[in-house]
């Protein structure tokens, strides 16, 4: 069992149908699909060949295709209901809990990804694309500079409450692989957010 992680450059009618048709034509079973018009995760039961990956990569609107050879369970939720529950219970009682939960989630995610991708930058980018497929963020770009990394996102699932969980996730992604404490700052742009990690 493997997952395909598709990064979508241009959503269009029939895009998902074209991808699933290629999978079906190879007599592979699709066990699960989750995602949005930015990224999609497809769980496949069977062997995924390089030929299939190349075929999916050539579908109009697909930017990149990666294979995740690890088994995991997708946890989904309705954003509006989830955020209302968090606002009512957590924000009233212990607002720091959201950032701490995000931090632990980010640490576990990057550790999990690093089992198959050893380069931190590649693992970070891969993790951010998984978070995009799950609807937690919408990744635009990642820029690495000397001593600073900037992650640009179009939105985050918790932006209505100041992005405490997103901030924690990002900090966890970075601090899981080093003993260095990182400063995470969120700067709002005209149509996006820059998450600046130093």
JSON list of C-alpha atoms in Angstrom, two decimals:
[
{"chain": "A", "resi": 1, "resn": "UNK", "atom": "CA", "xyz": [0.00, 0.00, 0.00]},
{"chain": "A", "resi": 2, "resn": "UNK", "atom": "CA", "xyz": [1.40, 3.41, -1.01]},
{"chain": "A", "resi": 3, "resn": "UNK", "atom": "CA", "xyz": [0.21, 6.98, -1.32]},
{"chain": "A", "resi": 4, "resn": "UNK", "atom": "CA", "xyz": [0.65, 9.26, -4.32]},
{"chain": "A", "resi": 5, "resn": "UNK", "atom": "CA", "xyz": [1.05, 12.92, -3.41]},
{"chain": "A", "resi": 6, "resn": "UNK", "atom": "CA", "xyz": [-0.01, 15.12, -6.31]},
{"chain": "A", "resi": 7, "resn": "UNK", "atom": "CA", "xyz": [0.81, 18.81, -6.38]},
{"chain": "A", "resi": 8, "resn": "UNK", "atom": "CA", "xyz": [-1.69, 20.60, -8.62]},
{"chain": "A", "resi": 9, "resn": "UNK", "atom": "CA", "xyz": [-0.55, 23.54, -10.71]},
{"chain": "A", "resi": 10, "resn": "UNK", "atom": "CA", "xyz": [-3.91, 24.20, -12.41]},
{"chain": "A", "resi": 11, "resn": "UNK", "atom": "CA", "xyz": [-7.21, 22.74, -11.31]},
{"chain": "A", "resi": 12, "resn": "UNK", "atom": "CA", "xyz": [-9.61, 21.95, -14.15]},
{"chain": "A", "resi": 13, "resn": "UNK", "atom": "CA", "xyz": [-12.70, 19.83, -14.81]},
{"chain": "A", "resi": 14, "resn": "UNK", "atom": "CA", "xyz": [-11.75, 16.18, -15.29]},
{"chain": "A", "resi": 15, "resn": "UNK", "atom": "CA", "xyz": [-8.30, 16.42, -13.69]},
{"chain": "A", "resi": 16, "resn": "UNK", "atom": "CA", "xyz": [-8.99, 13.85, -10.97]},
{"chain": "A", "resi": 17, "resn": "UNK", "atom": "CA", "xyz": [-10.82, 11.64, -13.48]},
{"chain": "A", "resi": 18, "resn": "UNK", "atom": "CA", "xyz": [-7.74, 11.65, -15.75]},
{"chain": "A", "resi": 19, "resn": "UNK", "atom": "CA", "xyz": [-5.49, 10.62, -12.86]},
{"chain": "A", "resi": 20, "resn": "UNK", "atom": "CA", "xyz": [-7.78, 7.90, -11.52]},
{"chain": "A", "resi": 21, "resn": "UNK", "atom": "CA", "xyz": [-8.26, 6.60, -15.07]},
{"chain": "A", "resi": 22, "resn": "UNK", "atom": "CA", "xyz": [-4.51, 6.05, -15.37]},
{"chain": "A", "resi": 23, "resn": "UNK", "atom": "CA", "xyz": [-4.51, 4.15, -12.08]},
{"chain": "A", "resi": 24, "resn": "UNK", "atom": "CA", "xyz": [-7.55, 2.08, -13.07]},
{"chain": "A", "resi": 25, "resn": "UNK", "atom": "CA", "xyz": [-6.00, 1.24, -16.47]},
{"chain": "A", "resi": 26, "resn": "UNK", "atom": "CA", "xyz": [-3.15, -0.49, -14.59]},
{"chain": "A", "resi": 27, "resn": "UNK", "atom": "CA", "xyz": [-5.65, -2.56, -12.57]},
{"chain": "A", "resi": 28, "resn": "UNK", "atom": "CA", "xyz": [-4.69, -0.88, -9.28]},
{"chain": "A", "resi": 29, "resn": "UNK", "atom": "CA", "xyz": [-7.20, -0.34, -6.49]},
{"chain": "A", "resi": 30, "resn": "UNK", "atom": "CA", "xyz": [-7.70, 3.16, -5.05]},
{"chain": "A", "resi": 31, "resn": "UNK", "atom": "CA", "xyz": [-8.33, 2.82, -1.31]},
{"chain": "A", "resi": 32, "resn": "UNK", "atom": "CA", "xyz": [-8.62, 6.49, -0.33]},
{"chain": "A", "resi": 33, "resn": "UNK", "atom": "CA", "xyz": [-8.49, 9.98, -1.85]},
{"chain": "A", "resi": 34, "resn": "UNK", "atom": "CA", "xyz": [-8.19, 13.21, 0.11]},
{"chain": "A", "resi": 35, "resn": "UNK", "atom": "CA", "xyz": [-7.22, 16.68, -0.97]},
{"chain": "A", "resi": 36, "resn": "UNK", "atom": "CA", "xyz": [-8.32, 19.87, -2.62]},
{"chain": "A", "resi": 37, "resn": "UNK", "atom": "CA", "xyz": [-7.51, 21.95, -5.71]},
{"chain": "A", "resi": 38, "resn": "UNK", "atom": "CA", "xyz": [-3.90, 22.46, -4.52]},
{"chain": "A", "resi": 39, "resn": "UNK", "atom": "CA", "xyz": [-2.77, 18.95, -3.56]},
{"chain": "A", "resi": 40, "resn": "UNK", "atom": "CA", "xyz": [-4.24, 15.44, -3.46]},
{"chain": "A", "resi": 41, "resn": "UNK", "atom": "CA", "xyz": [-3.25, 12.26, -1.64]},
{"chain": "A", "resi": 42, "resn": "UNK", "atom": "CA", "xyz": [-4.30, 8.97, -3.27]},
{"chain": "A", "resi": 43, "resn": "UNK", "atom": "CA", "xyz": [-3.87, 5.67, -1.42]},
{"chain": "A", "resi": 44, "resn": "UNK", "atom": "CA", "xyz": [-3.21, 2.79, -3.82]},
{"chain": "A", "resi": 45, "resn": "UNK", "atom": "CA", "xyz": [-3.34, -0.93, -3.12]},
{"chain": "A", "resi": 46, "resn": "UNK", "atom": "CA", "xyz": [-0.71, -2.49, -5.37]},
{"chain": "A", "resi": 47, "resn": "UNK", "atom": "CA", "xyz": [2.66, -1.79, -6.96]},
{"chain": "A", "resi": 48, "resn": "UNK", "atom": "CA", "xyz": [3.18, 1.73, -8.30]},
{"chain": "A", "resi": 49, "resn": "UNK", "atom": "CA", "xyz": [5.56, 1.70, -11.25]},
{"chain": "A", "resi": 50, "resn": "UNK", "atom": "CA", "xyz": [7.80, 4.50, -12.52]},
{"chain": "A", "resi": 51, "resn": "UNK", "atom": "CA", "xyz": [5.75, 4.35, -15.71]},
{"chain": "A", "resi": 52, "resn": "UNK", "atom": "CA", "xyz": [2.56, 5.20, -13.76]},
{"chain": "A", "resi": 53, "resn": "UNK", "atom": "CA", "xyz": [4.30, 8.06, -11.95]},
{"chain": "A", "resi": 54, "resn": "UNK", "atom": "CA", "xyz": [5.50, 9.46, -15.29]},
{"chain": "A", "resi": 55, "resn": "UNK", "atom": "CA", "xyz": [2.02, 9.09, -16.81]},
{"chain": "A", "resi": 56, "resn": "UNK", "atom": "CA", "xyz": [0.39, 10.91, -13.89]},
{"chain": "A", "resi": 57, "resn": "UNK", "atom": "CA", "xyz": [3.12, 13.59, -14.00]},
{"chain": "A", "resi": 58, "resn": "UNK", "atom": "CA", "xyz": [2.20, 14.27, -17.63]},
{"chain": "A", "resi": 59, "resn": "UNK", "atom": "CA", "xyz": [-1.48, 14.92, -16.87]},
{"chain": "A", "resi": 60, "resn": "UNK", "atom": "CA", "xyz": [-2.37, 18.52, -17.71]},
{"chain": "A", "resi": 61, "resn": "UNK", "atom": "CA", "xyz": [-2.59, 20.42, -14.40]},
{"chain": "A", "resi": 62, "resn": "UNK", "atom": "CA", "xyz": [-0.32, 18.16, -12.33]},
{"chain": "A", "resi": 63, "resn": "UNK", "atom": "CA", "xyz": [2.86, 19.84, -11.13]},
{"chain": "A", "resi": 64, "resn": "UNK", "atom": "CA", "xyz": [4.68, 17.07, -9.25]},
{"chain": "A", "resi": 65, "resn": "UNK", "atom": "CA", "xyz": [4.01, 13.48, -8.17]},
{"chain": "A", "resi": 66, "resn": "UNK", "atom": "CA", "xyz": [5.68, 11.83, -5.19]},
{"chain": "A", "resi": 67, "resn": "UNK", "atom": "CA", "xyz": [5.28, 8.34, -3.76]},
{"chain": "A", "resi": 68, "resn": "UNK", "atom": "CA", "xyz": [4.93, 7.87, -0.01]},
{"chain": "A", "resi": 69, "resn": "UNK", "atom": "CA", "xyz": [5.83, 4.30, 0.80]},
{"chain": "A", "resi": 70, "resn": "UNK", "atom": "CA", "xyz": [4.56, 4.56, 4.36]},
{"chain": "A", "resi": 71, "resn": "UNK", "atom": "CA", "xyz": [1.20, 3.51, 5.72]},
{"chain": "A", "resi": 72, "resn": "UNK", "atom": "CA", "xyz": [-0.82, 6.14, 7.57]},
{"chain": "A", "resi": 73, "resn": "UNK", "atom": "CA", "xyz": [-4.43, 6.96, 8.32]},
{"chain": "A", "resi": 74, "resn": "UNK", "atom": "CA", "xyz": [-5.97, 10.21, 7.15]},
{"chain": "A", "resi": 75, "resn": "UNK", "atom": "CA", "xyz": [-7.88, 12.13, 9.79]},
{"chain": "A", "resi": 76, "resn": "UNK", "atom": "CA", "xyz": [-10.35, 14.57, 8.32]},
{"chain": "A", "resi": 77, "resn": "UNK", "atom": "CA", "xyz": [-12.66, 17.12, 9.87]},
{"chain": "A", "resi": 78, "resn": "UNK", "atom": "CA", "xyz": [-15.07, 19.89, 8.92]},
{"chain": "A", "resi": 79, "resn": "UNK", "atom": "CA", "xyz": [-13.04, 23.06, 9.40]},
{"chain": "A", "resi": 80, "resn": "UNK", "atom": "CA", "xyz": [-15.88, 25.30, 10.57]},
{"chain": "A", "resi": 81, "resn": "UNK", "atom": "CA", "xyz": [-17.13, 22.86, 13.22]},
{"chain": "A", "resi": 82, "resn": "UNK", "atom": "CA", "xyz": [-13.61, 22.02, 14.33]},
{"chain": "A", "resi": 83, "resn": "UNK", "atom": "CA", "xyz": [-12.68, 25.68, 14.75]},
{"chain": "A", "resi": 84, "resn": "UNK", "atom": "CA", "xyz": [-15.89, 26.45, 16.68]},
{"chain": "A", "resi": 85, "resn": "UNK", "atom": "CA", "xyz": [-15.13, 23.60, 19.07]},
{"chain": "A", "resi": 86, "resn": "UNK", "atom": "CA", "xyz": [-11.56, 24.84, 19.53]},
{"chain": "A", "resi": 87, "resn": "UNK", "atom": "CA", "xyz": [-12.70, 28.39, 20.10]},
{"chain": "A", "resi": 88, "resn": "UNK", "atom": "CA", "xyz": [-15.26, 27.40, 22.68]},
{"chain": "A", "resi": 89, "resn": "UNK", "atom": "CA", "xyz": [-13.25, 24.90, 24.65]},
{"chain": "A", "resi": 90, "resn": "UNK", "atom": "CA", "xyz": [-9.56, 25.57, 24.19]},
{"chain": "A", "resi": 91, "resn": "UNK", "atom": "CA", "xyz": [-9.33, 29.31, 23.58]},
{"chain": "A", "resi": 92, "resn": "UNK", "atom": "CA", "xyz": [-11.46, 30.02, 26.65]},
{"chain": "A", "resi": 93, "resn": "UNK", "atom": "CA", "xyz": [-9.53, 27.70, 28.94]},
{"chain": "A", "resi": 94, "resn": "UNK", "atom": "CA", "xyz": [-5.97, 27.27, 27.71]},
{"chain": "A", "resi": 95, "resn": "UNK", "atom": "CA", "xyz": [-5.10, 29.16, 24.49]},
{"chain": "A", "resi": 96, "resn": "UNK", "atom": "CA", "xyz": [-1.45, 27.98, 24.54]},
{"chain": "A", "resi": 97, "resn": "UNK", "atom": "CA", "xyz": [-2.64, 24.38, 24.10]},
{"chain": "A", "resi": 98, "resn": "UNK", "atom": "CA", "xyz": [-3.30, 24.86, 20.37]},
{"chain": "A", "resi": 99, "resn": "UNK", "atom": "CA", "xyz": [0.26, 25.90, 19.67]},
{"chain": "A", "resi": 100, "resn": "UNK", "atom": "CA", "xyz": [1.60, 23.04, 21.81]},
{"chain": "A", "resi": 101, "resn": "UNK", "atom": "CA", "xyz": [-0.59, 20.51, 19.98]},
{"chain": "A", "resi": 102, "resn": "UNK", "atom": "CA", "xyz": [0.56, 21.89, 16.63]},
{"chain": "A", "resi": 103, "resn": "UNK", "atom": "CA", "xyz": [4.16, 21.71, 17.78]},
{"chain": "A", "resi": 104, "resn": "UNK", "atom": "CA", "xyz": [3.91, 18.02, 18.68]},
{"chain": "A", "resi": 105, "resn": "UNK", "atom": "CA", "xyz": [2.06, 17.27, 15.43]},
{"chain": "A", "resi": 106, "resn": "UNK", "atom": "CA", "xyz": [4.76, 19.05, 13.38]},
{"chain": "A", "resi": 107, "resn": "UNK", "atom": "CA", "xyz": [7.54, 17.15, 15.17]},
{"chain": "A", "resi": 108, "resn": "UNK", "atom": "CA", "xyz": [5.90, 13.79, 14.54]},
{"chain": "A", "resi": 109, "resn": "UNK", "atom": "CA", "xyz": [5.12, 14.59, 10.90]},
{"chain": "A", "resi": 110, "resn": "UNK", "atom": "CA", "xyz": [8.69, 15.58, 9.97]},
{"chain": "A", "resi": 111, "resn": "UNK", "atom": "CA", "xyz": [10.15, 12.61, 11.86]},
{"chain": "A", "resi": 112, "resn": "UNK", "atom": "CA", "xyz": [7.81, 10.32, 9.94]},
{"chain": "A", "resi": 113, "resn": "UNK", "atom": "CA", "xyz": [8.71, 11.87, 6.59]},
{"chain": "A", "resi": 114, "resn": "UNK", "atom": "CA", "xyz": [12.43, 11.76, 7.39]},
{"chain": "A", "resi": 115, "resn": "UNK", "atom": "CA", "xyz": [12.14, 7.96, 7.51]},
{"chain": "A", "resi": 116, "resn": "UNK", "atom": "CA", "xyz": [12.03, 8.00, 3.70]},
{"chain": "A", "resi": 117, "resn": "UNK", "atom": "CA", "xyz": [13.43, 11.44, 2.78]},
{"chain": "A", "resi": 118, "resn": "UNK", "atom": "CA", "xyz": [16.75, 12.17, 4.46]},
{"chain": "A", "resi": 119, "resn": "UNK", "atom": "CA", "xyz": [17.37, 15.74, 3.25]},
{"chain": "A", "resi": 120, "resn": "UNK", "atom": "CA", "xyz": [15.65, 18.15, 5.65]},
{"chain": "A", "resi": 121, "resn": "UNK", "atom": "CA", "xyz": [14.74, 20.70, 2.98]},
{"chain": "A", "resi": 122, "resn": "UNK", "atom": "CA", "xyz": [13.09, 18.05, 0.81]},
{"chain": "A", "resi": 123, "resn": "UNK", "atom": "CA", "xyz": [11.35, 16.54, 3.85]},
{"chain": "A", "resi": 124, "resn": "UNK", "atom": "CA", "xyz": [10.13, 19.99, 4.93]},
{"chain": "A", "resi": 125, "resn": "UNK", "atom": "CA", "xyz": [8.73, 20.76, 1.47]},
{"chain": "A", "resi": 126, "resn": "UNK", "atom": "CA", "xyz": [7.13, 17.32, 1.30]},
{"chain": "A", "resi": 127, "resn": "UNK", "atom": "CA", "xyz": [5.55, 17.80, 4.76]},
{"chain": "A", "resi": 128, "resn": "UNK", "atom": "CA", "xyz": [4.17, 21.21, 3.78]},
{"chain": "A", "resi": 129, "resn": "UNK", "atom": "CA", "xyz": [2.60, 19.68, 0.68]},
{"chain": "A", "resi": 130, "resn": "UNK", "atom": "CA", "xyz": [1.01, 16.95, 2.81]},
{"chain": "A", "resi": 131, "resn": "UNK", "atom": "CA", "xyz": [-0.38, 19.68, 5.10]},
{"chain": "A", "resi": 132, "resn": "UNK", "atom": "CA", "xyz": [-1.76, 21.36, 1.96]},
{"chain": "A", "resi": 133, "resn": "UNK", "atom": "CA", "xyz": [-3.45, 18.16, 0.79]},
{"chain": "A", "resi": 134, "resn": "UNK", "atom": "CA", "xyz": [-5.02, 17.79, 4.24]},
{"chain": "A", "resi": 135, "resn": "UNK", "atom": "CA", "xyz": [-6.38, 21.37, 4.15]},
{"chain": "A", "resi": 136, "resn": "UNK", "atom": "CA", "xyz": [-4.30, 22.62, 7.08]},
{"chain": "A", "resi": 137, "resn": "UNK", "atom": "CA", "xyz": [-2.44, 25.21, 4.98]},
{"chain": "A", "resi": 138, "resn": "UNK", "atom": "CA", "xyz": [-2.22, 26.22, 1.32]},
{"chain": "A", "resi": 139, "resn": "UNK", "atom": "CA", "xyz": [1.47, 26.31, 0.45]},
{"chain": "A", "resi": 140, "resn": "UNK", "atom": "CA", "xyz": [2.67, 28.89, -2.07]},
{"chain": "A", "resi": 141, "resn": "UNK", "atom": "CA", "xyz": [6.45, 28.77, -1.71]},
{"chain": "A", "resi": 142, "resn": "UNK", "atom": "CA", "xyz": [9.41, 28.03, 0.57]},
{"chain": "A", "resi": 143, "resn": "UNK", "atom": "CA", "xyz": [12.53, 30.21, 0.50]},
{"chain": "A", "resi": 144, "resn": "UNK", "atom": "CA", "xyz": [15.74, 29.24, 2.29]},
{"chain": "A", "resi": 145, "resn": "UNK", "atom": "CA", "xyz": [18.14, 32.08, 3.10]},
{"chain": "A", "resi": 146, "resn": "UNK", "atom": "CA", "xyz": [21.12, 32.27, 5.42]},
{"chain": "A", "resi": 147, "resn": "UNK", "atom": "CA", "xyz": [19.68, 31.86, 8.93]},
{"chain": "A", "resi": 148, "resn": "UNK", "atom": "CA", "xyz": [16.08, 32.38, 7.80]},
{"chain": "A", "resi": 149, "resn": "UNK", "atom": "CA", "xyz": [13.43, 30.28, 6.11]},
{"chain": "A", "resi": 150, "resn": "UNK", "atom": "CA", "xyz": [10.25, 31.89, 4.79]},
{"chain": "A", "resi": 151, "resn": "UNK", "atom": "CA", "xyz": [7.18, 29.76, 4.11]},
{"chain": "A", "resi": 152, "resn": "UNK", "atom": "CA", "xyz": [4.52, 31.59, 2.10]},
{"chain": "A", "resi": 153, "resn": "UNK", "atom": "CA", "xyz": [0.95, 30.31, 2.39]},
{"chain": "A", "resi": 154, "resn": "UNK", "atom": "CA", "xyz": [-2.33, 31.49, 0.90]},
{"chain": "A", "resi": 155, "resn": "UNK", "atom": "CA", "xyz": [-4.26, 30.54, 4.04]},
{"chain": "A", "resi": 156, "resn": "UNK", "atom": "CA", "xyz": [-4.31, 28.33, 7.12]},
{"chain": "A", "resi": 157, "resn": "UNK", "atom": "CA", "xyz": [-7.20, 26.42, 8.64]},
{"chain": "A", "resi": 158, "resn": "UNK", "atom": "CA", "xyz": [-6.86, 28.36, 11.92]},
{"chain": "A", "resi": 159, "resn": "UNK", "atom": "CA", "xyz": [-6.24, 31.86, 10.55]},
{"chain": "A", "resi": 160, "resn": "UNK", "atom": "CA", "xyz": [-9.48, 33.15, 12.13]},
{"chain": "A", "resi": 161, "resn": "UNK", "atom": "CA", "xyz": [-7.95, 32.65, 15.57]},
{"chain": "A", "resi": 162, "resn": "UNK", "atom": "CA", "xyz": [-4.44, 33.92, 14.78]},
{"chain": "A", "resi": 163, "resn": "UNK", "atom": "CA", "xyz": [-2.91, 30.66, 13.49]},
{"chain": "A", "resi": 164, "resn": "UNK", "atom": "CA", "xyz": [-1.66, 29.29, 16.83]},
{"chain": "A", "resi": 165, "resn": "UNK", "atom": "CA", "xyz": [-1.75, 25.66, 15.69]},
{"chain": "A", "resi": 166, "resn": "UNK", "atom": "CA", "xyz": [-0.15, 26.44, 12.33]},
{"chain": "A", "resi": 167, "resn": "UNK", "atom": "CA", "xyz": [2.61, 28.35, 14.11]},
{"chain": "A", "resi": 168, "resn": "UNK", "atom": "CA", "xyz": [3.17, 25.38, 16.42]},
{"chain": "A", "resi": 169, "resn": "UNK", "atom": "CA", "xyz": [3.26, 22.93, 13.50]},
{"chain": "A", "resi": 170, "resn": "UNK", "atom": "CA", "xyz": [5.90, 24.99, 11.72]},
{"chain": "A", "resi": 171, "resn": "UNK", "atom": "CA", "xyz": [8.02, 25.30, 14.86]},
{"chain": "A", "resi": 172, "resn": "UNK", "atom": "CA", "xyz": [7.71, 21.53, 15.42]},
{"chain": "A", "resi": 173, "resn": "UNK", "atom": "CA", "xyz": [8.82, 20.80, 11.83]},
{"chain": "A", "resi": 174, "resn": "UNK", "atom": "CA", "xyz": [12.05, 22.71, 12.45]},
{"chain": "A", "resi": 175, "resn": "UNK", "atom": "CA", "xyz": [12.79, 21.79, 16.06]},
{"chain": "A", "resi": 176, "resn": "UNK", "atom": "CA", "xyz": [12.28, 18.02, 15.65]},
{"chain": "A", "resi": 177, "resn": "UNK", "atom": "CA", "xyz": [15.64, 17.69, 13.91]},
{"chain": "A", "resi": 178, "resn": "UNK", "atom": "CA", "xyz": [17.75, 20.04, 16.04]},
{"chain": "A", "resi": 179, "resn": "UNK", "atom": "CA", "xyz": [18.15, 21.18, 19.61]},
{"chain": "A", "resi": 180, "resn": "UNK", "atom": "CA", "xyz": [17.87, 24.81, 18.49]},
{"chain": "A", "resi": 181, "resn": "UNK", "atom": "CA", "xyz": [14.84, 26.85, 19.53]},
{"chain": "A", "resi": 182, "resn": "UNK", "atom": "CA", "xyz": [13.38, 28.70, 16.55]},
{"chain": "A", "resi": 183, "resn": "UNK", "atom": "CA", "xyz": [11.50, 31.95, 16.42]},
{"chain": "A", "resi": 184, "resn": "UNK", "atom": "CA", "xyz": [8.38, 31.74, 14.25]},
{"chain": "A", "resi": 185, "resn": "UNK", "atom": "CA", "xyz": [6.78, 34.99, 13.15]},
{"chain": "A", "resi": 186, "resn": "UNK", "atom": "CA", "xyz": [3.75, 35.41, 10.88]},
{"chain": "A", "resi": 187, "resn": "UNK", "atom": "CA", "xyz": [3.59, 38.42, 8.58]},
{"chain": "A", "resi": 188, "resn": "UNK", "atom": "CA", "xyz": [0.41, 39.15, 6.63]},
{"chain": "A", "resi": 189, "resn": "UNK", "atom": "CA", "xyz": [0.78, 40.19, 3.00]},
{"chain": "A", "resi": 190, "resn": "UNK", "atom": "CA", "xyz": [-1.84, 41.42, 0.54]},
{"chain": "A", "resi": 191, "resn": "UNK", "atom": "CA", "xyz": [-2.97, 37.96, -0.53]},
{"chain": "A", "resi": 192, "resn": "UNK", "atom": "CA", "xyz": [-0.86, 35.61, 1.57]},
{"chain": "A", "resi": 193, "resn": "UNK", "atom": "CA", "xyz": [0.99, 35.06, 4.83]},
{"chain": "A", "resi": 194, "resn": "UNK", "atom": "CA", "xyz": [4.74, 34.75, 5.25]},
{"chain": "A", "resi": 195, "resn": "UNK", "atom": "CA", "xyz": [5.80, 32.48, 8.10]},
{"chain": "A", "resi": 196, "resn": "UNK", "atom": "CA", "xyz": [9.34, 33.52, 8.95]},
{"chain": "A", "resi": 197, "resn": "UNK", "atom": "CA", "xyz": [11.50, 31.04, 10.84]},
{"chain": "A", "resi": 198, "resn": "UNK", "atom": "CA", "xyz": [14.81, 32.19, 12.36]}
]
